[in-house]
């Protein structure tokens, strides 16, 4: 495998030959070791090797991109030619740019070199733990892997960032099964940079296995009321993605459709809520070090004590809109836990719903949402009274952030985020 810096030097030579004014590129070399379990039985071990180049050029204020998974001289030449051709057919825009010269860095993250034997042992241990602790669980597929990535970022302003990082991943597909009763399939996953703990103890794996067993007997929910929903860390993560997309992302700021467009440094959420993007956090495994535009990544708060502090903008949209760019482009969301234990939050709910997963369409530009509450449990007078099916929830994302009931003391770190349980009031819960 060719030295990654030699590849970078060749790309720069070809860029100069074509007279490219500005460019940036990522070269990656990846090695993946993967174990598969299908139907409860070990079925596959394989090792995969991948190379990649992702190139963006800015020529006469026009943008062009190209990519390839081959790094021969001919393929590098073809990639640059393709990106230049793409730029020539584009529309000029002075907002296109790359980061100025940054301090050159070399990052060595934890978990770069794999322990394959120990990984196999942990996989077998997880299967044994599931059989012993959760006998009503049927595992359809389990994939455990280690991904080792050596990457190089360079731009024509002279920035170079080299990264060595690795991660272990667990991906589990399962269902509850007892006699003639079965549930729909559940999916769960987690990332880690070490093999110090049993896999079943990581992230929300165990709690999701318990929920699947509890979902074997559900009752259709009947009626309609306005009450409290409790979002698990898994469902909270997906909802945060919708909130950011609707109110703080490139598209809605560029098109000026965001409800938060004129609310920087104003209250948009309960003062107990702080949403941070923290790729440097020790609990984040899949770390980012350089942004999509070539800046060295820094942590930042999207919302601090309920106040909107930043949008999640690329350099291009920042230049177009006049707002500041985001200090990182990693979706490494961290919401620290509150002071109230999860069990105590439930005790304070007169009538509400625990939502393990939400399935719905894209929320409206005003934040209105509606969809099906999956893996959900009814809470009445402070107690979980059972699993329910055919349950809808609807409300408004912006209003919901202001109607926060409480944040749990407990948090779940799955390698990509750190999130608590959060209860929100004034959400419409309806059934048949």
XYZ file of C-alpha atoms in Angstrom:
432
model
C 0.000 0.000 0.000
C 1.540 3.306 -1.099
C 2.539 5.874 1.513
C -0.369 8.227 2.026
C 1.788 11.358 1.938
C 3.273 10.327 -1.402
C -0.266 10.157 -2.743
C -0.905 13.646 -1.388
C 2.220 14.993 -3.105
C 1.138 13.509 -6.439
C -2.319 15.057 -6.158
C -0.808 18.479 -5.484
C 1.423 18.120 -8.544
C -1.564 17.303 -10.755
C -3.551 20.222 -9.293
C -0.698 22.614 -10.136
C -0.454 21.192 -13.649
C -4.128 21.955 -14.215
C -3.813 25.450 -12.784
C -6.348 24.862 -10.013
C -6.637 27.961 -7.802
C -8.042 26.370 -4.658
C -8.543 22.752 -3.685
C -8.815 20.418 -0.745
C -8.767 16.651 -0.522
C -8.939 13.681 1.820
C -6.958 10.505 1.175
C -7.954 7.506 3.300
C -6.646 3.995 3.787
C -8.980 1.727 5.692
C -8.651 -1.803 7.090
C -11.733 -3.529 8.504
C -11.919 -6.830 10.400
C -15.471 -8.145 10.705
C -17.208 -11.070 12.425
C -20.796 -12.001 11.499
C -23.341 -14.033 13.423
C -26.526 -15.049 11.577
C -29.404 -16.843 13.237
C -27.393 -17.234 16.428
C -24.460 -18.985 14.735
C -21.039 -17.632 13.740
C -21.110 -17.343 9.959
C -18.278 -15.182 8.652
C -14.938 -13.553 9.329
C -13.442 -11.265 6.747
C -10.860 -8.528 6.349
C -11.505 -5.660 3.957
C -9.070 -3.086 2.593
C -10.267 0.185 1.083
C -8.591 3.255 -0.335
C -10.330 6.504 -1.062
C -9.855 10.003 -2.403
C -12.429 12.781 -2.005
C -11.415 15.925 -3.890
C -13.005 19.370 -4.195
C -11.642 22.126 -6.422
C -12.611 25.787 -6.685
C -11.690 27.206 -10.071
C -12.727 30.705 -11.149
C -15.150 30.706 -8.176
C -16.782 27.523 -9.442
C -16.934 24.305 -7.449
C -16.215 20.799 -8.720
C -15.829 17.467 -6.954
C -14.620 13.976 -7.697
C -13.888 10.774 -5.822
C -12.207 7.449 -6.464
C -11.334 4.288 -4.562
C -8.160 3.749 -6.575
C -4.948 5.657 -5.932
C -2.834 4.871 -9.007
C -1.227 7.775 -10.854
C -3.769 7.422 -13.664
C -6.699 7.434 -11.251
C -5.398 10.522 -9.440
C -5.008 12.310 -12.770
C -8.534 11.302 -13.802
C -9.988 12.484 -10.489
C -8.450 15.950 -10.815
C -9.549 16.223 -14.436
C -13.061 15.167 -13.463
C -13.244 17.745 -10.660
C -11.984 20.523 -12.955
C -14.486 19.566 -15.647
C -17.241 19.560 -13.029
C -16.212 23.056 -11.896
C -16.123 24.426 -15.434
C -19.784 23.501 -15.903
C -20.799 25.029 -12.565
C -22.049 28.468 -11.569
C -19.582 30.983 -10.177
C -20.122 32.041 -6.575
C -17.671 34.142 -4.575
C -18.858 32.481 -1.346
C -17.014 29.270 -2.252
C -13.832 29.008 -0.219
C -11.541 26.804 1.847
C -9.974 27.402 5.229
C -6.860 29.549 5.407
C -3.620 27.941 6.491
C -4.094 26.011 9.754
C -1.414 24.627 12.027
C -0.372 21.249 10.669
C -1.368 18.393 12.963
C -1.003 14.642 13.357
C -3.631 12.946 15.542
C -3.299 9.479 17.072
C -6.646 8.390 18.544
C -7.195 5.450 20.856
C -8.054 2.042 19.417
C -6.028 2.275 16.212
C -4.530 -1.213 16.388
C -7.084 -4.044 16.796
C -7.045 -7.007 19.159
C -8.798 -9.530 16.908
C -8.677 -12.460 19.338
C -10.185 -10.399 22.146
C -12.831 -9.022 19.778
C -13.922 -12.565 18.924
C -14.082 -13.430 22.631
C -16.230 -10.387 23.341
C -18.564 -11.342 20.495
C -19.016 -14.855 21.895
C -19.513 -13.376 25.363
C -22.259 -11.073 24.067
C -24.147 -13.985 22.536
C -23.850 -15.913 25.814
C -24.996 -12.876 27.813
C -28.068 -12.466 25.611
C -28.996 -16.141 25.954
C -28.579 -16.037 29.750
C -30.023 -12.618 30.593
C -32.640 -12.309 27.840
C -33.911 -15.770 26.874
C -36.884 -14.263 25.026
C -34.589 -12.529 22.518
C -33.993 -13.979 19.069
C -30.843 -12.591 17.430
C -31.251 -12.290 13.686
C -27.825 -10.817 12.986
C -24.823 -9.589 14.926
C -21.876 -7.838 13.315
C -18.823 -6.873 15.348
C -15.904 -5.187 13.657
C -12.805 -3.090 14.008
C -12.162 -0.270 11.574
C -8.652 1.151 11.286
C -8.366 4.400 9.327
C -5.306 6.332 8.281
C -6.324 9.616 6.636
C -4.667 12.714 5.247
C -6.285 16.102 4.671
C -4.508 18.753 2.638
C -5.508 21.997 0.975
C -3.776 24.395 -1.381
C -3.325 26.933 1.422
C -0.776 24.594 2.951
C -2.787 22.871 5.677
C -2.022 19.239 6.425
C -3.825 17.064 8.964
C -2.923 13.401 9.331
C -5.088 11.128 11.458
C -4.712 7.598 12.801
C -7.942 6.375 14.368
C -9.710 3.114 15.082
C -12.975 1.919 16.550
C -14.764 -1.277 17.475
C -18.418 -1.420 16.420
C -21.294 -3.647 17.480
C -24.433 -3.817 15.352
C -27.274 -6.000 16.584
C -30.599 -6.892 14.927
C -33.013 -8.781 17.171
C -36.630 -9.416 18.138
C -38.606 -10.635 21.103
C -39.839 -14.215 20.707
C -41.866 -16.472 23.007
C -44.132 -19.263 21.763
C -46.373 -17.787 19.085
C -45.572 -14.227 20.134
C -42.998 -12.154 18.280
C -42.136 -8.491 18.086
C -40.952 -6.442 15.143
C -37.189 -6.332 14.701
C -35.130 -3.938 16.793
C -31.781 -2.483 15.811
C -29.092 -1.360 18.225
C -25.476 -0.364 17.920
C -22.533 1.040 19.805
C -18.923 2.093 19.196
C -15.942 1.832 21.533
C -12.194 2.341 21.301
C -11.315 -0.460 23.731
C -12.430 -3.939 24.778
C -12.341 -3.391 28.535
C -16.079 -3.930 29.130
C -18.640 -6.525 28.125
C -20.476 -5.398 25.021
C -23.867 -5.827 26.669
C -22.907 -3.103 29.166
C -22.171 -0.509 26.471
C -24.558 2.172 25.275
C -28.203 1.160 25.473
C -27.802 -2.455 24.323
C -29.132 -4.030 27.507
C -32.046 -1.618 27.955
C -33.146 -2.175 24.355
C -33.034 -5.945 24.841
C -35.245 -5.555 27.925
C -37.660 -3.328 26.006
C -37.930 -5.868 23.193
C -38.923 -8.571 25.668
C -41.470 -6.224 27.233
C -42.939 -5.503 23.793
C -44.036 -9.136 23.351
C -47.402 -8.241 24.848
C -48.783 -4.869 23.766
C -52.220 -3.352 23.861
C -53.548 -0.836 21.342
C -53.706 2.618 22.835
C -57.145 4.173 22.785
C -58.140 7.778 23.232
C -56.312 11.070 22.948
C -54.754 13.403 25.484
C -52.118 16.090 25.870
C -49.410 14.910 28.184
C -45.744 14.160 28.804
C -43.476 12.168 26.527
C -40.184 10.791 27.808
C -37.599 10.417 25.064
C -35.001 7.709 25.555
C -31.443 8.634 24.495
C -31.997 6.757 21.217
C -35.185 8.583 20.270
C -33.806 11.876 21.577
C -30.869 11.599 19.167
C -33.107 11.271 16.125
C -35.332 14.117 17.268
C -32.317 16.387 17.807
C -31.299 15.667 14.228
C -34.720 16.936 13.096
C -34.519 20.003 15.341
C -31.111 21.005 14.013
C -32.159 20.300 10.435
C -35.300 22.414 10.800
C -33.867 25.377 12.660
C -30.064 25.545 12.512
C -28.722 23.850 9.366
C -27.305 25.162 6.085
C -30.474 24.793 4.026
C -32.937 26.580 6.308
C -30.524 29.454 7.018
C -29.687 29.908 3.340
C -33.374 29.827 2.392
C -34.325 31.955 5.438
C -37.063 29.531 6.509
C -35.695 28.860 10.003
C -37.809 29.968 12.969
C -34.508 30.706 14.709
C -33.094 32.890 11.926
C -33.160 36.058 14.058
C -32.808 34.428 17.484
C -29.064 34.162 18.041
C -28.296 34.897 21.697
C -31.983 34.630 22.549
C -33.828 31.989 24.536
C -35.128 29.110 22.392
C -35.269 26.347 25.028
C -35.659 25.716 28.722
C -32.698 27.166 30.639
C -31.753 23.695 31.895
C -30.922 22.580 28.355
C -27.424 22.846 26.864
C -26.712 21.116 23.552
C -23.017 20.872 22.709
C -21.072 19.572 19.732
C -17.996 18.057 21.380
C -15.838 15.831 19.165
C -12.987 16.151 21.670
C -15.063 14.623 24.502
C -13.434 11.463 25.873
C -16.771 9.622 25.550
C -16.904 10.285 21.805
C -15.172 7.508 19.876
C -15.734 8.547 16.265
C -13.837 11.810 16.627
C -13.482 14.507 14.030
C -10.345 16.642 13.794
C -10.766 18.772 10.697
C -14.008 20.271 9.373
C -15.411 19.706 5.921
C -13.911 23.091 4.957
C -10.447 22.497 6.398
C -10.557 24.170 9.803
C -9.232 22.383 12.860
C -12.276 21.334 14.864
C -13.232 22.957 18.158
C -16.036 22.149 20.590
C -18.959 24.572 20.737
C -22.428 24.998 22.217
C -25.386 25.087 19.883
C -27.641 26.001 22.807
C -26.243 27.135 26.158
C -28.579 27.322 29.165
C -31.520 27.577 26.781
C -29.967 30.369 24.689
C -29.176 29.850 20.993
C -25.421 30.395 20.584
C -24.650 29.116 17.099
C -26.013 27.701 13.886
C -24.551 24.564 12.325
C -23.206 26.197 9.173
C -20.604 25.360 6.563
C -18.119 28.003 5.453
C -20.072 28.512 2.226
C -23.380 29.287 3.953
C -21.586 31.401 6.561
C -20.139 33.496 3.744
C -23.543 33.754 2.052
C -25.530 34.564 5.188
C -23.114 36.635 7.248
C -23.432 34.296 10.244
C -20.432 32.513 11.770
C -19.535 29.035 10.566
C -19.841 26.117 12.967
C -16.607 25.359 14.816
C -16.878 21.696 13.892
C -18.822 19.605 11.408
C -19.043 16.497 13.590
C -22.492 15.536 14.844
C -20.970 14.631 18.220
C -23.890 15.713 20.390
C -23.417 15.930 24.141
C -26.198 16.808 26.579
C -25.039 16.382 30.141
C -27.345 14.767 32.675
C -29.474 16.745 35.099
C -29.965 16.152 38.807
C -33.095 13.962 38.814
C -32.823 10.156 38.493
C -34.829 8.696 35.608
C -37.054 6.725 37.994
C -37.965 9.911 39.851
C -38.928 11.644 36.607
C -41.362 8.822 35.862
C -42.847 9.054 39.359
C -43.836 12.662 38.674
C -45.792 11.903 35.490
C -49.559 11.660 35.881
C -50.107 10.446 32.323
C -47.573 10.134 29.570
C -45.597 7.954 27.195
C -42.037 6.638 27.063
C -40.921 6.786 23.425
C -38.146 4.390 22.433
C -38.235 5.263 18.744
C -40.096 7.738 16.563
C -41.185 7.084 13.000
C -42.528 10.072 11.150
C -42.137 12.297 8.132
C -40.073 15.440 7.814
C -41.359 18.106 10.235
C -42.853 21.247 8.726
C -40.775 24.406 8.445
C -42.658 25.738 11.478
C -41.602 22.689 13.504
C -44.894 20.798 13.502
C -44.347 17.037 13.634
C -46.486 13.918 13.735
C -45.657 10.232 13.666
C -45.788 6.834 15.292
C -44.266 6.218 18.722
C -42.435 2.893 18.462
C -41.243 0.743 21.374
C -43.446 2.835 23.632
C -44.751 2.366 27.167
C -47.672 4.076 28.876
C -47.005 5.851 32.181
C -49.907 6.488 34.548
C -49.690 7.957 38.040
C -45.926 7.579 38.083
C -45.825 3.922 37.011
C -45.176 2.124 33.747
C -48.450 0.311 33.105
C -47.467 -1.608 29.975
C -46.347 -1.596 26.358
C -48.710 0.024 23.868
C -49.092 -0.133 20.130
C -50.734 1.985 17.433
C -49.789 5.187 19.247
C -49.239 8.555 17.576
C -47.540 11.629 18.964
C -47.711 15.132 17.540
C -46.564 18.568 18.537
C -44.159 21.344 17.640
C -40.391 20.962 17.960
C -39.749 24.595 18.891
C -42.491 24.622 21.535
C -41.338 21.294 22.926
C -37.899 22.661 23.833
C -39.613 25.305 25.939
C -41.905 22.747 27.589
C -39.135 20.632 29.105
C -40.159 18.800 32.275
C -36.834 17.348 33.405
C -33.505 15.871 32.319
C -32.365 12.584 33.795
C -29.229 12.255 35.872
C -28.326 9.174 33.828
C -26.777 9.485 30.379
C -26.016 6.956 27.650
C -22.766 7.157 25.673
C -22.821 5.062 22.502
C -19.529 6.307 21.062
C -21.165 8.875 18.800
C -23.150 10.903 21.330
C -23.808 11.362 25.050
C -27.505 11.806 25.819
C -29.883 11.588 28.804
C -33.592 10.820 29.046
C -35.623 14.023 28.638
C -39.310 14.555 29.440
C -41.351 17.122 27.494
C -44.879 18.302 28.254
C -47.835 19.388 26.085
C -47.406 16.738 23.393
C -50.544 15.188 21.907
C -50.681 11.410 22.381
C -53.402 9.567 20.494
C -54.444 6.048 19.579
C -57.281 4.299 17.845
